[in-house]
Coordinates of C-alpha atoms and ligand atoms in Angstrom, one line a residue:
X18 CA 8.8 -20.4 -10.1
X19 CA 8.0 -19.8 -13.8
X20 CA 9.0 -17.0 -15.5
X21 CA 9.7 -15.1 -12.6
X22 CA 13.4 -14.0 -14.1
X23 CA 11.7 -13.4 -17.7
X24 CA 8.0 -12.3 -17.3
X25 CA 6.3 -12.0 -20.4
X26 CA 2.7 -10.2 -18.9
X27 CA 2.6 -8.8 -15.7
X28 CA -1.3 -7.3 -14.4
X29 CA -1.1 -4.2 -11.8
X30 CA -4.3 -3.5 -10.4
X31 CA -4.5 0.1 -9.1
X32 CA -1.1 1.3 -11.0
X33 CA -2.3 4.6 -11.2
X34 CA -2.6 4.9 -7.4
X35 CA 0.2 6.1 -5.4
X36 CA 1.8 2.5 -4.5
X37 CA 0.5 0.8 -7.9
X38 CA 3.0 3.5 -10.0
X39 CA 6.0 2.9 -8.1
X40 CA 5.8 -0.7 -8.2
X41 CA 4.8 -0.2 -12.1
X42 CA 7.8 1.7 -12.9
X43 CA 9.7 -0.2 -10.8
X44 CA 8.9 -3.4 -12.3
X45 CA 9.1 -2.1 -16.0
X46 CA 12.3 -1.1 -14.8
X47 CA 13.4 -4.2 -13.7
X48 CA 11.7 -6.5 -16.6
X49 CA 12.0 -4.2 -19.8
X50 CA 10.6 -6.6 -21.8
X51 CA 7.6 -7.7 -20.3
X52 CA 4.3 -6.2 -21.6
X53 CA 2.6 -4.4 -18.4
X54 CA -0.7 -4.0 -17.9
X55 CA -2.7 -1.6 -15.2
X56 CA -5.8 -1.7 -14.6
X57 CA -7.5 1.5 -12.6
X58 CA -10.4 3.8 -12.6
X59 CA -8.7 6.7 -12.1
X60 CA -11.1 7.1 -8.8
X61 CA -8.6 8.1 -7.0
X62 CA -5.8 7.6 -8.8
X63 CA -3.9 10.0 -11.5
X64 CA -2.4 9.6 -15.2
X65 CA 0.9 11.6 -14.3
X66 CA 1.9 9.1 -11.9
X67 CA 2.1 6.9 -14.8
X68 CA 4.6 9.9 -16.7
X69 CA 7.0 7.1 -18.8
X70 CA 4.9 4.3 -18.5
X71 CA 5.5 1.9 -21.6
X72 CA 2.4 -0.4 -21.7
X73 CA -1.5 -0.8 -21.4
X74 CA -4.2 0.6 -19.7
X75 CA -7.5 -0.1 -18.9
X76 CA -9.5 2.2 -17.6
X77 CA -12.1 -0.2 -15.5
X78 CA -13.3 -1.4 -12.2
X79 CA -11.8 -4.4 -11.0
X80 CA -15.2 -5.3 -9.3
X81 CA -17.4 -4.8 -12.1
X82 CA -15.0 -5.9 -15.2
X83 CA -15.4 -9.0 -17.0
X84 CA -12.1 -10.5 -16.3
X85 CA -12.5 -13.4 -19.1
X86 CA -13.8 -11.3 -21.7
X87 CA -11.1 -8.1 -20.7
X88 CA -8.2 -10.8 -20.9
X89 CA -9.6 -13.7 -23.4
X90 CA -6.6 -16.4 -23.4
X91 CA -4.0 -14.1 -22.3
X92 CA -1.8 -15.4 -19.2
X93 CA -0.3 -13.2 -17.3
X94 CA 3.3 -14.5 -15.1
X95 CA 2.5 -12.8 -11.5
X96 CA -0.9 -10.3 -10.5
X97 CA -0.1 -7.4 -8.4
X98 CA -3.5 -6.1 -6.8
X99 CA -3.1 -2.6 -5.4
X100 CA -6.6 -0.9 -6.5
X101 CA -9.0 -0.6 -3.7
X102 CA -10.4 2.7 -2.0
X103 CA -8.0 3.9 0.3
X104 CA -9.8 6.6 1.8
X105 CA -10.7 5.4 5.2
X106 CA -13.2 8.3 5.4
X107 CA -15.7 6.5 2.9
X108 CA -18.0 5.6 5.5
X109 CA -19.9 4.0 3.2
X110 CA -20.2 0.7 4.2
X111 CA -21.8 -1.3 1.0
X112 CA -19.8 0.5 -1.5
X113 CA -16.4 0.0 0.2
X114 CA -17.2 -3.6 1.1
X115 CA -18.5 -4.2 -2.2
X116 CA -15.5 -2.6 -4.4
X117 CA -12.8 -3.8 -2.0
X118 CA -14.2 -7.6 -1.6
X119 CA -15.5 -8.1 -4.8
X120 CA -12.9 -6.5 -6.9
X121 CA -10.4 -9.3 -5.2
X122 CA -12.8 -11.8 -5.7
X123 CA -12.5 -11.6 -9.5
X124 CA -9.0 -11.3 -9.4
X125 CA -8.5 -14.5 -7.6
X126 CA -11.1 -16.7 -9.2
X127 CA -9.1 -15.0 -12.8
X128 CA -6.1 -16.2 -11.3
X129 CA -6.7 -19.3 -9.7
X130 CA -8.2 -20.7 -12.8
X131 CA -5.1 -20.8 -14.2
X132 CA -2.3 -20.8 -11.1
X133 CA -1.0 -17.1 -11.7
X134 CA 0.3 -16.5 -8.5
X135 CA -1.2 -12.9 -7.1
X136 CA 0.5 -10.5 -4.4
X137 CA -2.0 -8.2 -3.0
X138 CA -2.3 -5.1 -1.2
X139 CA -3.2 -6.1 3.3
X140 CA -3.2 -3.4 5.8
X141 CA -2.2 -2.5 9.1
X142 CA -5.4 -1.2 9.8
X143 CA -6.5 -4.7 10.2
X144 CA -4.8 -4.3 13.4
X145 CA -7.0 -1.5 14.7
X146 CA -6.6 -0.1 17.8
X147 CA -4.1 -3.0 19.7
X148 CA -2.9 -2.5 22.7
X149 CA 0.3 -4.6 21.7
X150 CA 3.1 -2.7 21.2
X151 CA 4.1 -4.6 18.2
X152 CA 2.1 -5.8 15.4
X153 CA 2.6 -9.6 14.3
X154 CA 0.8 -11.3 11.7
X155 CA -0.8 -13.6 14.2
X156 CA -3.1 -11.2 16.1
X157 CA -6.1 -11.0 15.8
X158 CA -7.7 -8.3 13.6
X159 CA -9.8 -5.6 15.4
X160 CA -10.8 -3.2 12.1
X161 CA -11.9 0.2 13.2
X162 CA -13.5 1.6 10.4
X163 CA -15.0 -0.3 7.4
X164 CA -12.4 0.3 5.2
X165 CA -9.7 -2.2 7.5
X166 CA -12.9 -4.4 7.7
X167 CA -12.6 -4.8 4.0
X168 CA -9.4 -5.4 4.2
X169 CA -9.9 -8.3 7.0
X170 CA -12.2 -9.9 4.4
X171 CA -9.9 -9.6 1.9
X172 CA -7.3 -11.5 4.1
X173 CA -9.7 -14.3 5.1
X174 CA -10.7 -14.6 0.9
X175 CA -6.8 -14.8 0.2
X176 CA -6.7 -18.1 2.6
X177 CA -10.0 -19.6 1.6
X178 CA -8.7 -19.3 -2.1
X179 CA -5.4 -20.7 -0.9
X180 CA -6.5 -23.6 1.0
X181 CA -8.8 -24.3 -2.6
X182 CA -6.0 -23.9 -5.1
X183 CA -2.7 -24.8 -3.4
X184 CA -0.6 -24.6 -6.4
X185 CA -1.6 -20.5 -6.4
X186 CA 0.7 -18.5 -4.2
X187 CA -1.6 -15.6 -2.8
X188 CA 0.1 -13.1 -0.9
X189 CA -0.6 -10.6 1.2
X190 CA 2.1 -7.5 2.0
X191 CA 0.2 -5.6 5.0
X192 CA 1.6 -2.3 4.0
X193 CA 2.1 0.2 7.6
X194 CA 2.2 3.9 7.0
X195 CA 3.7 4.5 3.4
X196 CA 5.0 7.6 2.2
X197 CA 7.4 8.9 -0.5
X198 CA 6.8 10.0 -4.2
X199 CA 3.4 10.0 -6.3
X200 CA 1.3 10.2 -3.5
X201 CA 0.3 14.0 -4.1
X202 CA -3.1 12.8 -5.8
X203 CA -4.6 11.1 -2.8
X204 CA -5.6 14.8 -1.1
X205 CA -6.8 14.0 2.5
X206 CA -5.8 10.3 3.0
X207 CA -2.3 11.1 1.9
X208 CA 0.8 10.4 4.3
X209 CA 1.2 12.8 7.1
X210 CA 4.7 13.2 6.2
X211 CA 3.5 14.5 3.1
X212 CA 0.7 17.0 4.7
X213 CA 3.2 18.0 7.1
X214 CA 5.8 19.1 4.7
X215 CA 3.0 21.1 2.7
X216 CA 2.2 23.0 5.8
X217 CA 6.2 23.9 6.7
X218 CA 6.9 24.4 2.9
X219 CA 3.9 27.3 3.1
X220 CA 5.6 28.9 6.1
X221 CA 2.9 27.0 8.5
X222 CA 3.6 25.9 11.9
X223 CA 3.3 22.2 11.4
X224 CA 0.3 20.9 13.6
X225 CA -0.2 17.6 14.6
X226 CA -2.5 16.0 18.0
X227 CA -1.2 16.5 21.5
X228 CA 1.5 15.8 22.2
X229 CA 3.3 14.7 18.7
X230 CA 4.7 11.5 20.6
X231 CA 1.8 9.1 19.0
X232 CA 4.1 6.7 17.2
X233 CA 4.2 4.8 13.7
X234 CA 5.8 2.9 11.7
X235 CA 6.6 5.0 8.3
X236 CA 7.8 3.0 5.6
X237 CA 8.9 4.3 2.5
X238 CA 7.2 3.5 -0.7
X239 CA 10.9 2.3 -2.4
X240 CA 10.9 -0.8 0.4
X241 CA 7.3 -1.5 0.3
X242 CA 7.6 -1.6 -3.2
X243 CA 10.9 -4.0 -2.9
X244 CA 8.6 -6.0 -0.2
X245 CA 6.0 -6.3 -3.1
X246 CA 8.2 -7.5 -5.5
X247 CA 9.5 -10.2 -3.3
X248 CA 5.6 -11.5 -2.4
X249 CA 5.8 -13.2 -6.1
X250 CA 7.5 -16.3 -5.2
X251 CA 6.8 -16.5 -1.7
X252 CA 4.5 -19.3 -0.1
X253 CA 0.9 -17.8 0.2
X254 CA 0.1 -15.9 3.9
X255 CA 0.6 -12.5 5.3
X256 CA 3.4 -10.2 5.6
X257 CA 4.3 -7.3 7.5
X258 CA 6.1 -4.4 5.6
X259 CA 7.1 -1.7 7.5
X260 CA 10.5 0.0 8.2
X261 CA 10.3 -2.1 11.9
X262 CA 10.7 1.0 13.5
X263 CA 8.0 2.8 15.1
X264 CA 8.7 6.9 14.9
X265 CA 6.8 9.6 16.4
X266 CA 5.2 13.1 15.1
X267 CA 7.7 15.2 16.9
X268 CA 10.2 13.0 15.3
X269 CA 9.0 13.1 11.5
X270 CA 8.8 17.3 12.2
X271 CA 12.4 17.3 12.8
X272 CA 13.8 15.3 10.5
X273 CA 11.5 17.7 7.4
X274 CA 12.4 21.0 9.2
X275 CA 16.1 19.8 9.1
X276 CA 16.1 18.7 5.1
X277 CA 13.8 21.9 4.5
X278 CA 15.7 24.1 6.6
X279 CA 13.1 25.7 8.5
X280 CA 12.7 26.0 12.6
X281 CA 8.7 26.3 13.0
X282 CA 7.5 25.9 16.4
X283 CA 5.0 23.0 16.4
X284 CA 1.2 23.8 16.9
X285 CA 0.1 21.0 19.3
X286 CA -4.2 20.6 19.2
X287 CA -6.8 17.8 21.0
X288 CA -7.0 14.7 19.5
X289 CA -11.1 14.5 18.9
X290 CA -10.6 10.8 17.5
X291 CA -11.3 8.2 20.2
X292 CA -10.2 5.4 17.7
X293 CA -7.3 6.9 16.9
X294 CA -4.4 3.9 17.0
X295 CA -1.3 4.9 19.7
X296 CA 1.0 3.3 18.3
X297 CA 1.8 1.1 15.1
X298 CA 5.1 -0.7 14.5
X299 CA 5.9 -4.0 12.0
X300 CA 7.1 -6.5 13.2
X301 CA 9.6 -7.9 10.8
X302 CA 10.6 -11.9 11.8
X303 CA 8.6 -13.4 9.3
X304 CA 8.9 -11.2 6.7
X305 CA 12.8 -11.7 7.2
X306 CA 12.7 -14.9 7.3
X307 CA 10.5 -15.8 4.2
X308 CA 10.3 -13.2 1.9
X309 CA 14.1 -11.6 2.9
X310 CA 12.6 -8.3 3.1
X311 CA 15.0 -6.0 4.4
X312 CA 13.9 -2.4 4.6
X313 CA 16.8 0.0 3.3
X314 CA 15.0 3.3 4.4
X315 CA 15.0 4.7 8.2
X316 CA 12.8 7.8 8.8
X317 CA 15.7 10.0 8.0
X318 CA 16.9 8.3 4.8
X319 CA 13.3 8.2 3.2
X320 CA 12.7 12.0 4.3
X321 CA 16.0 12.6 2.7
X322 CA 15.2 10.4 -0.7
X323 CA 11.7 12.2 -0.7
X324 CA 12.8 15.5 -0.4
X325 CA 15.5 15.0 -3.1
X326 CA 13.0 13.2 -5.6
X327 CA 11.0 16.7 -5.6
X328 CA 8.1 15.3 -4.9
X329 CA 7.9 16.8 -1.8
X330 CA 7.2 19.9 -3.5
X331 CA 4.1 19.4 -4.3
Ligands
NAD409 N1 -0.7 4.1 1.4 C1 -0.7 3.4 2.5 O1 -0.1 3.9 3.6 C2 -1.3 2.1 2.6 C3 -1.3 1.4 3.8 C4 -1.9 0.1 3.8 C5 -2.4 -0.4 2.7 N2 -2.5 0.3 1.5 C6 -3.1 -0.4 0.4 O2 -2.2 -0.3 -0.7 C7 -3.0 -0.2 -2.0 C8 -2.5 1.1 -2.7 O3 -2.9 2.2 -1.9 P1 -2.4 3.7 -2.3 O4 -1.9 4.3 -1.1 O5 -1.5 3.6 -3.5 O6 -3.7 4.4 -2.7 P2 -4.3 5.1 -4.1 O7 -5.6 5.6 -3.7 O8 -3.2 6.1 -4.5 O9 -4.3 3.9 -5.1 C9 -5.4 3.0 -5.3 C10 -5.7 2.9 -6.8 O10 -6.7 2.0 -7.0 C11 -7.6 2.5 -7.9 N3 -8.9 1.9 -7.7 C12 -9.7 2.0 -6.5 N4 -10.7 1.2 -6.6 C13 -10.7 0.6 -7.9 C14 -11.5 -0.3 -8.6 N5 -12.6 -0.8 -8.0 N6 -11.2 -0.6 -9.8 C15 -10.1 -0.1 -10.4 N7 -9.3 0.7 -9.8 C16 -9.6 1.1 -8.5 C17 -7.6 4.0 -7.7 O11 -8.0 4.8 -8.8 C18 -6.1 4.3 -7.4 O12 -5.4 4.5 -8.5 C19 -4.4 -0.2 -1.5 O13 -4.9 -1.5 -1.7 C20 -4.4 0.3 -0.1 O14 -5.5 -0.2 0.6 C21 -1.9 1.5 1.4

C-alpha cells in the first residue's frame, strides 16, 4: 500500500484522548518525518497527554468541522479515528448518536473521496451482555447502552462505505477493556485497573462487585495501539483486540497489590447493575490471521509496564 513505509500526513482523530496519544506518540515515533495532525475538542480529552507532541492541532469537532475547507487539497497517507464520547454514562441519546455517527460520517466521505484508507476506533460493547463465552466478530451485536449502539452504527457505516468505495480499506479494531498510561483524564469512565490502584495507593481497601470473579479481557494500551497500527493495510472489516485472555477482579487486585506492595483485604459490595456484562474475552483467530496481531502484554506484564511508566501514580 502507498506510503505506508514513508507517510508524509497522517490525521488522528481524538489524539488528545487516552488511546489517540499513545498511538500519536507512537506513530511520531515510528515515522519521524511525517507531519501529524490531531484533531480533538478537548471534551474529554487533555493537552498533557500530548507532552512532546511535534505537529498540529486542531481544536474542532469532528461532527461539526468542515472537512474540505479544514484540509483544502491536503492528502493525508492513512486516518486514525479515535474521537468519540467514551463515557458510556451520557445517556443522552441524540447527542451521543449524533457526535459518534456523524463525526465518522465526515471522516469517511473525506476519505473515501480520495481512497485514504481509515482505521477506526469499534468496541466490545457492541457485544453487550452475550451469553457466549467468547467474543467473535461474527456475533451479533446486542448494545446495552446508547453509547455501544453508536458504536453498532458506526460498524454498519464502515461496511456500507466499504461496499461503496472498494479501493478504501476501512477498518475497524473493537478495542476490549484498555488500560495503561494517559488515561488519568477520563475521571469515571477510566479503566478499573486504574480506579483500583488509586484506591490501594490511598491506603483504601480496594472494592469491586460481589464476588471479584466477573471476568475481562484487559488489554493494554501498548498492544491496542500495535493492533491499530497494523489496521492500515489490512482489508476493510472488524477486528478484535484484546490480550485473548479474559482475567477477573480478584485477579487484577493481586497482581496491583503485589507491584504496589500492599496486602488490603478486598471490600466486596452488590452489584445494583442488571446489565452489567459477565464476562468479556477477544477472540483472537482473525485478528491473527489478518492483521498478525499478537498481543505482547498478559495482565501481569501491563500491570508491571504501567506501574513502572508512573502513570499509575496519578
Ligand atoms: N478505553 C477503552 O477501553 C475503549 C474500549 C473500546 C473502545 N474505545 C474507543 O477508543 C476510542 C478512544 O477512547 P479513549 O479511551 O482514548 O477515550 P478518550 O475519552 O480519552 O478519548 C476520546 C477523545 O476524543 C475526543 N472527542 C470526543 N468527541 C469528539 C468530537 N466530536 N470531535 C473531536 N474530538 C472529540 C475527546 O476530547 C478525547 O480526546 C474511542 O472511540 C472509544 O470509543 C475505547
Amino acid at each position: 500500500m502507498k506510503n505506508r513505509s514513508n507517510p508524509k500526513h497522517i490525521l488522528v482523530t481524538g489524539g488528545a484522548g487516552f488511546i489517540g496519544s499513545n498511538l500519536v506518540l507512537t506513530l511520531q515515533e515510528r515515522f519521524p518525518k511525517a507531519w501529524m495532525v490531531v484533531v480533538d475538542d478537548f471534551r474529554s480529552g487533555n493537552f498533557k497527554n500530548l507532552t512532546g507532541f511535534r505537529g498540529d492541532v486542531i481544536a474542532r469537532d469532528v461532527s461539526r468541522m468542515n472537512w474540505r475547507e479544514q484540509f483544502g487539497k491536503t492528502r493525508f497517507d492513512v486516518i486514525f479515528h479515535e474521537a468519540s464520547i467514551t463515557d458510556t454514562t451520557e445517556h443522552n441519546q441524540q447527542l451521543q448518536t449524533h457526535d459518534n455517527v456523524e463525526g465518522f460520517r465526515r471522516v469517511l466521505d473525506f476519505a473515501t473521496d480520495v481512497g485514504t484508507p481509515v482505521v477506526y476506533a469499534s468496541s466490545a460493547a457492541t457485544y453487550g451482555i452475550s451469553t457466549d463465552q467468547i467474543n467473535v466478530e461474527t456475533q451479533s451485536p446486542k448494545p446495552a447502552n446508547v453509547y455501544a449502539f453508536s458504536k453498532v452504527i458506526l460498524d454498519n457505516l464502515a461496511r456500507h462505505y466499504a461496499r461503496r468505495f472498494s479501493r478504501t480499506p476501512i477498518v475497524g479494531i473493537r478495542y476490549f477493556n484498555v488500560y495503561g498510561p494517559r488515561e488519568a483524564h477520563k475521571g469515571v469512565p477510566a479503566s478499573m485497573i486504574y480506579h483500583l490502584a488509586q484506591q490501594i495507593r490511598a491506603g483504601k481497601r480496594p472494592r469491586v462487585f460481589k464476588y471479584g470473579e466477573q471476568k475481562r479481557d484487559f488489554v493494554y494500551v501498548k498492544d491496542v495501539v500495535a493492533a491499530t497500527m497494523l489496521g492500515w493495510g489490512a482489508p476493510s472489516g472488524v477486528y478484535n483486540a484484546g490480550s485473548g485472555c479474559a482475567c477477573s477482579f480478584n485477579q487484577v487486585i493481586n497482581e496491583l497489590q503485589r507491584v504496589m506492595g500492599t496486602k488490603l483485604k478486598t471490600e466486596y459490595f452488590d452489584n445494583p447493575y442488571s446489565f452489567y456484562q459477565p464476562h468479556t474475552e477477544a477472540d483472537l483467530t482473525l485478528s491473527r490471521r489478518v492483521l498478525r496481531y499478537r498481543p505482547q502484554y498478559s495482565l501481569r506484564q501491563g500491570i508491571e509496564d504501567y506501574h513502572a511508566s508512573g502513570f499509575l501514580a496519578g
